[in-house]
Amino acid sequence: MKMIIAVVQDKDSNRLTDALAENDFKTTKLSTTGGFLREGNTTFMIGCEDGEVDDALEIIRNNCSQREQMVAPISPMGGNADSYIPKPVKVEVGGATVFILPIDSFFQF
Ligand code: 2BA
């Protein structure tokens, strides 16, 4: 058995939930915050059999889009904030950041 942990953008969350449910995957969604953008994103926990991992990855791939986002950098620590004019930079976010973990045991009581 494997646990798929997928961090996706909030905008893709409902679409991905529906697509996984349509294909009989069981999911748990967590509201999470990215450490870089400090914005909300959604983390899916998907427990599945080893042989189902490729199908799940395909569904995640097909339902999560890459987007460009402008970010204003944080002002430098200890610097003169008066003369600091933050210049927004473009970062590419998503589609999904996926981790696959082996599961030793699975119980439902
Ligand atoms: P955030 O940490 O908010 O990162 C959002 C996007 O900002 C990243 O998109 C990446 O394009 C960019 N970014 C992140 N750190 C950067 C840095 N030090 N310098 C320049 N650009 C940077 P993604 O790579 O698609 O990641 C989307 C979200 O997935 C992340 O949101 C974070 O919540 C999660 N994530 C990504 N890699 C992770 C990892 N190795 N471990 C845990 N969570 C991860």
PDB file of C-alpha atoms and ligand atoms in Angstrom, residues 7 33-39 41 91-95 97 99, ligand 1:
ATOM      1  CA  VAL A   7       0.064  19.644  -2.590  1.00  0.00           C
ATOM      2  CA  THR A  33      -0.109  27.031   3.601  1.00  0.00           C
ATOM      3  CA  GLY A  34       2.911  27.200   1.315  1.00  0.00           C
ATOM      4  CA  GLY A  35       6.101  28.259   3.056  1.00  0.00           C
ATOM      5  CA  PHE A  36       7.230  30.476   0.191  1.00  0.00           C
ATOM      6  CA  LEU A  37       4.100  32.309  -0.976  1.00  0.00           C
ATOM      7  CA  ARG A  38       2.445  31.946   2.448  1.00  0.00           C
ATOM      8  CA  GLU A  39      -0.852  31.457   0.701  1.00  0.00           C
ATOM      9  CA  ASN A  41      -3.050  25.531  -0.800  1.00  0.00           C
ATOM     10  CA  VAL A  91       7.092  32.358 -10.002  1.00  0.00           C
ATOM     11  CA  GLU A  92       5.563  29.289 -11.569  1.00  0.00           C
ATOM     12  CA  VAL A  93       3.248  27.455  -9.172  1.00  0.00           C
ATOM     13  CA  GLY A  94       1.859  23.933  -9.490  1.00  0.00           C
ATOM     14  CA  GLY A  95       0.405  21.849 -11.027  1.00  0.00           C
ATOM     15  CA  THR A  97       3.883  18.584  -5.747  1.00  0.00           C
ATOM     16  CA  PHE A  99       5.191  12.587  -2.491  1.00  0.00           C
TER      17      PHE A  99
HETATM   18  P1  2BA B   1       4.970  27.555  -1.681  1.00  0.00           P
HETATM   19  O1  2BA B   1       6.046  27.181  -0.736  1.00  0.00           O
HETATM   20  O2  2BA B   1       4.123  28.713  -1.326  1.00  0.00           O
HETATM   21  O3  2BA B   1       5.677  27.792  -3.107  1.00  0.00           O
HETATM   22  C1  2BA B   1       4.946  28.291  -4.212  1.00  0.00           C
HETATM   23  C2  2BA B   1       5.813  28.374  -5.442  1.00  0.00           C
HETATM   24  O4  2BA B   1       6.846  29.321  -5.261  1.00  0.00           O
HETATM   25  C3  2BA B   1       6.527  27.046  -5.766  1.00  0.00           C
HETATM   26  O5  2BA B   1       5.637  26.273  -6.559  1.00  0.00           O
HETATM   27  C4  2BA B   1       7.746  27.515  -6.520  1.00  0.00           C
HETATM   28  O6  2BA B   1       7.457  27.758  -7.885  1.00  0.00           O
HETATM   29  C5  2BA B   1       8.048  28.857  -5.898  1.00  0.00           C
HETATM   30  N1  2BA B   1       9.107  28.759  -4.867  1.00  0.00           N
HETATM   31  C6  2BA B   1       9.070  28.052  -3.723  1.00  0.00           C
HETATM   32  N2  2BA B   1      10.196  28.239  -3.015  1.00  0.00           N
HETATM   33  C7  2BA B   1      10.955  29.079  -3.741  1.00  0.00           C
HETATM   34  C8  2BA B   1      12.244  29.666  -3.541  1.00  0.00           C
HETATM   35  N3  2BA B   1      12.973  29.419  -2.447  1.00  0.00           N
HETATM   36  N4  2BA B   1      12.702  30.501  -4.522  1.00  0.00           N
HETATM   37  C9  2BA B   1      11.980  30.766  -5.609  1.00  0.00           C
HETATM   38  N5  2BA B   1      10.767  30.255  -5.841  1.00  0.00           N
HETATM   39  C10 2BA B   1      10.262  29.413  -4.931  1.00  0.00           C
HETATM   40  P2  2BA B   1       5.657  24.694  -6.420  1.00  0.00           P
HETATM   41  O7  2BA B   1       7.065  24.192  -6.506  1.00  0.00           O
HETATM   42  O8  2BA B   1       4.665  24.200  -7.408  1.00  0.00           O
HETATM   43  O9  2BA B   1       5.146  24.353  -4.949  1.00  0.00           O
HETATM   44  C11 2BA B   1       3.803  24.550  -4.582  1.00  0.00           C
HETATM   45  C12 2BA B   1       3.612  24.273  -3.107  1.00  0.00           C
HETATM   46  O10 2BA B   1       3.945  22.892  -2.866  1.00  0.00           O
HETATM   47  C13 2BA B   1       4.538  25.048  -2.190  1.00  0.00           C
HETATM   48  O11 2BA B   1       3.984  26.313  -1.929  1.00  0.00           O
HETATM   49  C14 2BA B   1       4.585  24.180  -0.947  1.00  0.00           C
HETATM   50  O12 2BA B   1       3.399  24.352  -0.182  1.00  0.00           O
HETATM   51  C15 2BA B   1       4.531  22.775  -1.560  1.00  0.00           C
HETATM   52  N6  2BA B   1       5.873  22.212  -1.734  1.00  0.00           N
HETATM   53  C16 2BA B   1       6.678  22.313  -2.817  1.00  0.00           C
HETATM   54  N7  2BA B   1       7.825  21.625  -2.632  1.00  0.00           N
HETATM   55  C17 2BA B   1       7.749  21.089  -1.404  1.00  0.00           C
HETATM   56  C18 2BA B   1       8.627  20.264  -0.625  1.00  0.00           C
HETATM   57  N8  2BA B   1       9.842  19.841  -1.088  1.00  0.00           N
HETATM   58  N9  2BA B   1       8.236  19.888   0.613  1.00  0.00           N
HETATM   59  C19 2BA B   1       7.023  20.280   1.092  1.00  0.00           C
HETATM   60  N10 2BA B   1       6.140  21.049   0.410  1.00  0.00           N
HETATM   61  C20 2BA B   1       6.509  21.445  -0.826  1.00  0.00           C
END
